[in-house]
GROMACS .gro file of C-alpha atoms in nm:
model
  342
    1UNK     CA    1  -0.227  -0.569  -1.290
    2UNK     CA    2  -0.142  -0.948  -1.223
    3UNK     CA    3   0.058  -0.954  -1.602
    4UNK     CA    4   0.407  -0.868  -1.454
    5UNK     CA    5   0.351  -0.980  -1.081
    6UNK     CA    6   0.551  -1.313  -1.014
    7UNK     CA    7   0.279  -1.488  -0.835
    8UNK     CA    8   0.441  -1.837  -0.853
    9UNK     CA    9   0.742  -1.715  -0.713
   10UNK     CA   10   0.562  -1.521  -0.420
   11UNK     CA   11   0.373  -1.860  -0.371
   12UNK     CA   12   0.710  -2.036  -0.285
   13UNK     CA   13   0.799  -1.740  -0.067
   14UNK     CA   14   0.492  -1.770   0.150
   15UNK     CA   15   0.537  -2.131   0.180
   16UNK     CA   16   0.901  -2.103   0.243
   17UNK     CA   17   0.884  -1.822   0.490
   18UNK     CA   18   0.567  -1.939   0.645
   19UNK     CA   19   0.361  -1.621   0.605
   20UNK     CA   20   0.079  -1.649   0.781
   21UNK     CA   21  -0.184  -1.543   0.476
   22UNK     CA   22  -0.352  -1.855   0.347
   23UNK     CA   23  -0.569  -1.660   0.080
   24UNK     CA   24  -0.308  -1.370  -0.066
   25UNK     CA   25  -0.226  -1.582  -0.355
   26UNK     CA   26  -0.554  -1.639  -0.448
   27UNK     CA   27  -0.679  -1.260  -0.395
   28UNK     CA   28  -0.298  -1.200  -0.594
   29UNK     CA   29  -0.455  -1.415  -0.889
   30UNK     CA   30  -0.777  -1.355  -0.878
   31UNK     CA   31  -0.835  -0.962  -0.706
   32UNK     CA   32  -0.904  -0.847  -0.369
   33UNK     CA   33  -1.242  -0.831  -0.229
   34UNK     CA   34  -1.388  -0.478  -0.203
   35UNK     CA   35  -1.725  -0.553   0.003
   36UNK     CA   36  -1.870  -0.774   0.219
   37UNK     CA   37  -1.687  -1.031   0.454
   38UNK     CA   38  -1.296  -1.014   0.409
   39UNK     CA   39  -1.118  -1.360   0.477
   40UNK     CA   40  -0.870  -1.399   0.807
   41UNK     CA   41  -0.528  -1.277   0.788
   42UNK     CA   42  -0.320  -1.499   1.032
   43UNK     CA   43  -0.019  -1.187   1.009
   44UNK     CA   44  -0.270  -0.978   1.208
   45UNK     CA   45  -0.428  -1.030   1.546
   46UNK     CA   46  -0.793  -1.145   1.508
   47UNK     CA   47  -1.120  -0.967   1.606
   48UNK     CA   48  -1.473  -1.000   1.583
   49UNK     CA   49  -1.641  -0.837   1.253
   50UNK     CA   50  -1.916  -0.597   1.309
   51UNK     CA   51  -1.974  -0.446   0.971
   52UNK     CA   52  -2.252  -0.220   1.006
   53UNK     CA   53  -2.444  -0.301   0.687
   54UNK     CA   54  -2.528  -0.636   0.483
   55UNK     CA   55  -2.486  -0.715   0.154
   56UNK     CA   56  -2.843  -0.712   0.098
   57UNK     CA   57  -2.847  -0.351   0.226
   58UNK     CA   58  -2.641  -0.268  -0.046
   59UNK     CA   59  -2.840  -0.426  -0.288
   60UNK     CA   60  -3.164  -0.238  -0.203
   61UNK     CA   61  -3.009   0.081  -0.272
   62UNK     CA   62  -2.883   0.016  -0.623
   63UNK     CA   63  -3.126   0.156  -0.823
   64UNK     CA   64  -3.180   0.470  -0.593
   65UNK     CA   65  -2.827   0.552  -0.582
   66UNK     CA   66  -2.796   0.497  -0.993
   67UNK     CA   67  -3.071   0.767  -0.972
   68UNK     CA   68  -2.911   1.007  -0.738
   69UNK     CA   69  -2.545   1.006  -0.818
   70UNK     CA   70  -2.640   1.250  -1.101
   71UNK     CA   71  -2.748   1.524  -0.862
   72UNK     CA   72  -2.477   1.463  -0.636
   73UNK     CA   73  -2.203   1.463  -0.890
   74UNK     CA   74  -2.371   1.836  -1.022
   75UNK     CA   75  -2.362   1.942  -0.666
   76UNK     CA   76  -1.981   1.863  -0.593
   77UNK     CA   77  -1.890   2.220  -0.771
   78UNK     CA   78  -1.506   2.236  -0.821
   79UNK     CA   79  -1.434   1.900  -0.638
   80UNK     CA   80  -1.573   1.776  -0.968
   81UNK     CA   81  -1.301   1.951  -1.167
   82UNK     CA   82  -1.070   1.695  -1.321
   83UNK     CA   83  -1.247   1.385  -1.167
   84UNK     CA   84  -1.347   1.283  -1.600
   85UNK     CA   85  -1.001   1.387  -1.698
   86UNK     CA   86  -0.844   1.139  -1.432
   87UNK     CA   87  -1.086   0.882  -1.565
   88UNK     CA   88  -0.990   0.879  -1.883
   89UNK     CA   89  -0.635   0.883  -1.817
   90UNK     CA   90  -0.674   0.540  -1.645
   91UNK     CA   91  -0.898   0.416  -1.929
   92UNK     CA   92  -0.599   0.538  -2.223
   93UNK     CA   93  -0.274   0.507  -1.990
   94UNK     CA   94  -0.286   0.307  -1.701
   95UNK     CA   95  -0.585   0.056  -1.822
   96UNK     CA   96  -0.727   0.025  -1.466
   97UNK     CA   97  -1.069   0.140  -1.606
   98UNK     CA   98  -1.310   0.053  -1.881
   99UNK     CA   99  -1.518   0.268  -2.004
  100UNK     CA  100  -1.684   0.545  -2.043
  101UNK     CA  101  -2.003   0.367  -2.041
  102UNK     CA  102  -2.375   0.548  -1.978
  103UNK     CA  103  -2.585   0.423  -1.715
  104UNK     CA  104  -2.758   0.187  -1.969
  105UNK     CA  105  -2.441   0.020  -2.059
  106UNK     CA  106  -2.339  -0.044  -1.735
  107UNK     CA  107  -2.670  -0.231  -1.664
  108UNK     CA  108  -2.614  -0.411  -1.964
  109UNK     CA  109  -2.262  -0.534  -1.849
  110UNK     CA  110  -2.334  -0.580  -1.484
  111UNK     CA  111  -2.684  -0.627  -1.492
  112UNK     CA  112  -2.951  -0.422  -1.286
  113UNK     CA  113  -2.832  -0.385  -0.917
  114UNK     CA  114  -2.529  -0.235  -0.926
  115UNK     CA  115  -2.401   0.069  -0.713
  116UNK     CA  116  -2.166   0.398  -0.810
  117UNK     CA  117  -1.881   0.527  -0.696
  118UNK     CA  118  -1.886   0.903  -0.722
  119UNK     CA  119  -1.537   1.065  -0.807
  120UNK     CA  120  -1.413   1.394  -0.663
  121UNK     CA  121  -1.078   1.525  -0.667
  122UNK     CA  122  -0.851   1.703  -0.368
  123UNK     CA  123  -0.538   1.892  -0.452
  124UNK     CA  124  -0.160   1.739  -0.334
  125UNK     CA  125   0.141   1.876  -0.384
  126UNK     CA  126   0.020   2.066  -0.632
  127UNK     CA  127  -0.149   1.793  -0.852
  128UNK     CA  128  -0.480   1.664  -0.825
  129UNK     CA  129  -0.559   1.352  -0.644
  130UNK     CA  130  -0.872   1.132  -0.756
  131UNK     CA  131  -1.058   0.981  -0.492
  132UNK     CA  132  -1.385   0.711  -0.527
  133UNK     CA  133  -1.654   0.798  -0.226
  134UNK     CA  134  -1.702   0.417  -0.143
  135UNK     CA  135  -1.907   0.574   0.204
  136UNK     CA  136  -2.177   0.781   0.001
  137UNK     CA  137  -2.407   0.492  -0.093
  138UNK     CA  138  -2.302   0.194   0.163
  139UNK     CA  139  -1.999  -0.001  -0.028
  140UNK     CA  140  -1.794   0.040   0.265
  141UNK     CA  141  -2.034  -0.025   0.545
  142UNK     CA  142  -2.081  -0.386   0.409
  143UNK     CA  143  -1.663  -0.430   0.490
  144UNK     CA  144  -1.617  -0.647   0.741
  145UNK     CA  145  -1.274  -0.746   0.887
  146UNK     CA  146  -1.183  -1.040   1.094
  147UNK     CA  147  -0.873  -0.874   1.213
  148UNK     CA  148  -0.717  -0.556   1.336
  149UNK     CA  149  -0.485  -0.375   1.112
  150UNK     CA  150  -0.166  -0.266   1.304
  151UNK     CA  151   0.078  -0.059   1.124
  152UNK     CA  152   0.449   0.015   1.314
  153UNK     CA  153   0.512   0.394   1.120
  154UNK     CA  154   0.752   0.635   1.278
  155UNK     CA  155   0.777   0.447   1.638
  156UNK     CA  156   0.845   0.179   1.493
  157UNK     CA  157   1.113   0.287   1.259
  158UNK     CA  158   1.318   0.483   1.516
  159UNK     CA  159   1.243   0.204   1.759
  160UNK     CA  160   1.463  -0.028   1.531
  161UNK     CA  161   1.707   0.241   1.481
  162UNK     CA  162   1.784   0.281   1.854
  163UNK     CA  163   1.761  -0.107   1.906
  164UNK     CA  164   2.066  -0.135   1.631
  165UNK     CA  165   2.271   0.109   1.852
  166UNK     CA  166   2.217  -0.022   2.150
  167UNK     CA  167   2.334  -0.349   2.032
  168UNK     CA  168   2.662  -0.275   1.928
  169UNK     CA  169   2.884  -0.255   2.236
  170UNK     CA  170   3.208  -0.089   2.253
  171UNK     CA  171   3.373  -0.423   2.333
  172UNK     CA  172   3.276  -0.531   2.008
  173UNK     CA  173   3.002  -0.778   2.115
  174UNK     CA  174   2.620  -0.735   1.974
  175UNK     CA  175   2.326  -0.826   2.219
  176UNK     CA  176   2.010  -0.820   2.114
  177UNK     CA  177   1.680  -0.912   2.338
  178UNK     CA  178   1.391  -1.043   2.089
  179UNK     CA  179   1.048  -0.992   2.233
  180UNK     CA  180   0.976  -1.306   2.386
  181UNK     CA  181   1.314  -1.259   2.599
  182UNK     CA  182   1.558  -1.445   2.422
  183UNK     CA  183   1.896  -1.245   2.403
  184UNK     CA  184   2.097  -1.309   2.080
  185UNK     CA  185   2.465  -1.251   2.109
  186UNK     CA  186   2.754  -1.231   1.896
  187UNK     CA  187   3.081  -1.019   1.818
  188UNK     CA  188   3.184  -0.788   1.527
  189UNK     CA  189   3.327  -0.951   1.251
  190UNK     CA  190   3.691  -0.848   1.234
  191UNK     CA  191   3.668  -0.618   0.930
  192UNK     CA  192   3.420  -0.379   1.085
  193UNK     CA  193   3.521  -0.167   1.326
  194UNK     CA  194   3.233  -0.026   1.554
  195UNK     CA  195   3.231   0.330   1.462
  196UNK     CA  196   3.131   0.149   1.075
  197UNK     CA  197   2.898  -0.053   1.266
  198UNK     CA  198   2.679   0.213   1.408
  199UNK     CA  199   2.759   0.497   1.133
  200UNK     CA  200   2.352   0.463   1.012
  201UNK     CA  201   2.197   0.639   0.662
  202UNK     CA  202   1.841   0.603   0.578
  203UNK     CA  203   1.621   0.622   0.298
  204UNK     CA  204   1.272   0.596   0.199
  205UNK     CA  205   1.102   0.391  -0.090
  206UNK     CA  206   0.781   0.435  -0.214
  207UNK     CA  207   0.552   0.246  -0.412
  208UNK     CA  208   0.380   0.384  -0.709
  209UNK     CA  209   0.010   0.434  -0.735
  210UNK     CA  210  -0.012   0.148  -0.555
  211UNK     CA  211  -0.364   0.027  -0.500
  212UNK     CA  212  -0.389   0.037  -0.862
  213UNK     CA  213  -0.095  -0.252  -0.866
  214UNK     CA  214  -0.372  -0.446  -0.764
  215UNK     CA  215  -0.661  -0.601  -0.934
  216UNK     CA  216  -1.005  -0.560  -0.767
  217UNK     CA  217  -1.235  -0.905  -0.725
  218UNK     CA  218  -1.426  -0.922  -1.039
  219UNK     CA  219  -1.728  -1.024  -0.873
  220UNK     CA  220  -1.751  -0.721  -0.685
  221UNK     CA  221  -1.734  -0.474  -0.946
  222UNK     CA  222  -2.158  -0.406  -0.947
  223UNK     CA  223  -2.020  -0.209  -0.622
  224UNK     CA  224  -1.761  -0.019  -0.742
  225UNK     CA  225  -1.874   0.172  -1.074
  226UNK     CA  226  -1.714   0.456  -1.098
  227UNK     CA  227  -1.881   0.772  -1.191
  228UNK     CA  228  -1.759   1.118  -1.292
  229UNK     CA  229  -1.937   1.391  -1.420
  230UNK     CA  230  -1.879   1.482  -1.810
  231UNK     CA  231  -1.917   1.862  -1.849
  232UNK     CA  232  -1.917   1.843  -2.218
  233UNK     CA  233  -2.227   1.643  -2.214
  234UNK     CA  234  -2.352   1.758  -1.879
  235UNK     CA  235  -2.421   1.412  -1.749
  236UNK     CA  236  -2.224   1.125  -1.528
  237UNK     CA  237  -2.007   0.932  -1.683
  238UNK     CA  238  -1.940   0.571  -1.574
  239UNK     CA  239  -1.628   0.375  -1.540
  240UNK     CA  240  -1.559  -0.010  -1.443
  241UNK     CA  241  -1.281  -0.068  -1.222
  242UNK     CA  242  -0.975  -0.354  -1.288
  243UNK     CA  243  -0.768  -0.203  -1.017
  244UNK     CA  244  -0.864  -0.125  -0.618
  245UNK     CA  245  -0.979   0.271  -0.589
  246UNK     CA  246  -0.865   0.507  -0.352
  247UNK     CA  247  -1.167   0.544  -0.120
  248UNK     CA  248  -1.245   0.184  -0.086
  249UNK     CA  249  -1.195   0.067   0.286
  250UNK     CA  250  -1.154  -0.282   0.182
  251UNK     CA  251  -0.854  -0.146  -0.073
  252UNK     CA  252  -0.684  -0.070   0.248
  253UNK     CA  253  -0.719  -0.382   0.406
  254UNK     CA  254  -0.596  -0.577   0.075
  255UNK     CA  255  -0.297  -0.366  -0.011
  256UNK     CA  256  -0.170  -0.370   0.403
  257UNK     CA  257  -0.152  -0.758   0.336
  258UNK     CA  258   0.058  -0.731   0.042
  259UNK     CA  259   0.239  -0.463   0.209
  260UNK     CA  260   0.335  -0.663   0.488
  261UNK     CA  261   0.462  -0.936   0.273
  262UNK     CA  262   0.663  -0.748   0.070
  263UNK     CA  263   0.805  -0.620   0.424
  264UNK     CA  264   0.858  -0.972   0.487
  265UNK     CA  265   1.031  -1.080   0.217
  266UNK     CA  266   1.259  -0.717   0.244
  267UNK     CA  267   1.378  -0.836   0.613
  268UNK     CA  268   1.372  -1.197   0.585
  269UNK     CA  269   1.448  -1.273   0.260
  270UNK     CA  270   1.729  -1.033   0.141
  271UNK     CA  271   1.836  -0.952   0.512
  272UNK     CA  272   1.757  -0.564   0.467
  273UNK     CA  273   1.638  -0.340   0.746
  274UNK     CA  274   1.289  -0.249   0.646
  275UNK     CA  275   0.981  -0.103   0.795
  276UNK     CA  276   0.715  -0.086   0.597
  277UNK     CA  277   0.360   0.150   0.612
  278UNK     CA  278   0.089   0.129   0.365
  279UNK     CA  279   0.319   0.211   0.037
  280UNK     CA  280   0.606   0.394   0.213
  281UNK     CA  281   0.908   0.177   0.322
  282UNK     CA  282   1.215   0.307   0.551
  283UNK     CA  283   1.548   0.164   0.510
  284UNK     CA  284   1.822   0.164   0.776
  285UNK     CA  285   2.113   0.090   0.675
  286UNK     CA  286   2.515   0.116   0.786
  287UNK     CA  287   2.691   0.384   0.540
  288UNK     CA  288   2.956   0.112   0.421
  289UNK     CA  289   2.623  -0.117   0.304
  290UNK     CA  290   2.435   0.154   0.162
  291UNK     CA  291   2.448   0.171  -0.220
  292UNK     CA  292   2.428  -0.274  -0.208
  293UNK     CA  293   2.119  -0.234  -0.008
  294UNK     CA  294   1.955   0.023  -0.205
  295UNK     CA  295   2.016  -0.191  -0.539
  296UNK     CA  296   1.896  -0.514  -0.327
  297UNK     CA  297   1.599  -0.299  -0.218
  298UNK     CA  298   1.489  -0.210  -0.598
  299UNK     CA  299   1.582  -0.527  -0.709
  300UNK     CA  300   1.321  -0.709  -0.499
  301UNK     CA  301   1.057  -0.511  -0.615
  302UNK     CA  302   1.147  -0.542  -0.946
  303UNK     CA  303   1.155  -0.930  -0.937
  304UNK     CA  304   0.828  -0.957  -0.745
  305UNK     CA  305   0.668  -0.751  -0.992
  306UNK     CA  306   0.580  -0.420  -0.806
  307UNK     CA  307   0.649  -0.083  -0.922
  308UNK     CA  308   0.841   0.200  -0.696
  309UNK     CA  309   0.806   0.544  -0.732
  310UNK     CA  310   1.121   0.678  -0.991
  311UNK     CA  311   1.063   1.050  -0.938
  312UNK     CA  312   1.349   1.239  -0.794
  313UNK     CA  313   1.129   1.358  -0.535
  314UNK     CA  314   1.046   1.041  -0.436
  315UNK     CA  315   1.353   0.825  -0.502
  316UNK     CA  316   1.618   0.932  -0.289
  317UNK     CA  317   1.944   0.802  -0.208
  318UNK     CA  318   2.061   0.703   0.148
  319UNK     CA  319   2.141   1.022   0.358
  320UNK     CA  320   2.207   1.117   0.714
  321UNK     CA  321   1.905   1.256   0.692
  322UNK     CA  322   1.577   1.161   0.576
  323UNK     CA  323   1.205   1.241   0.610
  324UNK     CA  324   1.019   0.921   0.659
  325UNK     CA  325   0.616   0.956   0.729
  326UNK     CA  326   0.631   1.331   0.714
  327UNK     CA  327   0.926   1.384   1.002
  328UNK     CA  328   1.261   1.435   1.010
  329UNK     CA  329   1.511   1.156   1.101
  330UNK     CA  330   1.850   1.280   1.205
  331UNK     CA  331   2.110   1.012   1.187
  332UNK     CA  332   2.435   1.191   1.181
  333UNK     CA  333   2.538   1.150   1.531
  334UNK     CA  334   2.430   0.742   1.524
  335UNK     CA  335   2.779   0.680   1.588
  336UNK     CA  336   2.771   0.808   1.945
  337UNK     CA  337   2.461   0.628   2.004
  338UNK     CA  338   2.206   0.927   1.932
  339UNK     CA  339   1.886   0.950   1.678
  340UNK     CA  340   1.719   1.303   1.649
  341UNK     CA  341   1.339   1.255   1.579
  342UNK     CA  342   1.148   1.561   1.484
   0.00000   0.00000   0.00000
């Protein structure tokens, strides 16, 4: 996960742009915490941290959870189908899991106080998606977050599009009012027409297997031992993760710190108009600059060492109509100052 990441470059960018997350570079190098109290992050508003369980509670449940997980997996029925195969795919192809191990082998590697995460599958867009249950044995309950995760989503995207169109005036002046009341004024370059400046298109970029691109803190491996039902031997098989897992509460917070950083670099470093929501990045641009904007967007991810989805269904070109976050954003009438969201 960390081999292709340009962490030294990202450290320079954190310093250059004043990104307010003093632990980001450390976590990119050493792995993100998955249990216990998380570190402050100045990019989000601070709030009291109130985990509902302690690390001691988690450790006390270790022996019981190791014994109980077999019965739990056995009783999951169809939800366990494909889970073991998904684990083996990660072992052989993605290298994000190590295993399979027996219970005794995990104990030899991690000590006696480890806690399993049962894996189950859900059907999503015609294929199975693996989910690791970080709640059933208490891992997620120990997570304390001293800041509030706030994400823009569709509202932010629509607001950016509307603000863009309102800023461009018929007399070629351009005017933006910032959140602190400051007004920025200018005039369109002589090579641009008002119509060109308002002729907007959009696209959506998606990070590939987003959580698996970030390393988990090895010191917390004891709390994230993936358990899947091996139908061949009719018993649980165990796997030790190297990356963040879908189903860990802390993974949501760790990943969104990285997502916020990438979005900042796209906007402030590459002068692109992008809004991020988890692993989805909605991009707006004028039709005139669409080709270069898409190329720049993809190049930023490549330079930093993050992978984008390249499937045709996810890697879309700019268009007047696109579908971010489950809605349709229609920019066909942007030259008239209209944005349609449905």
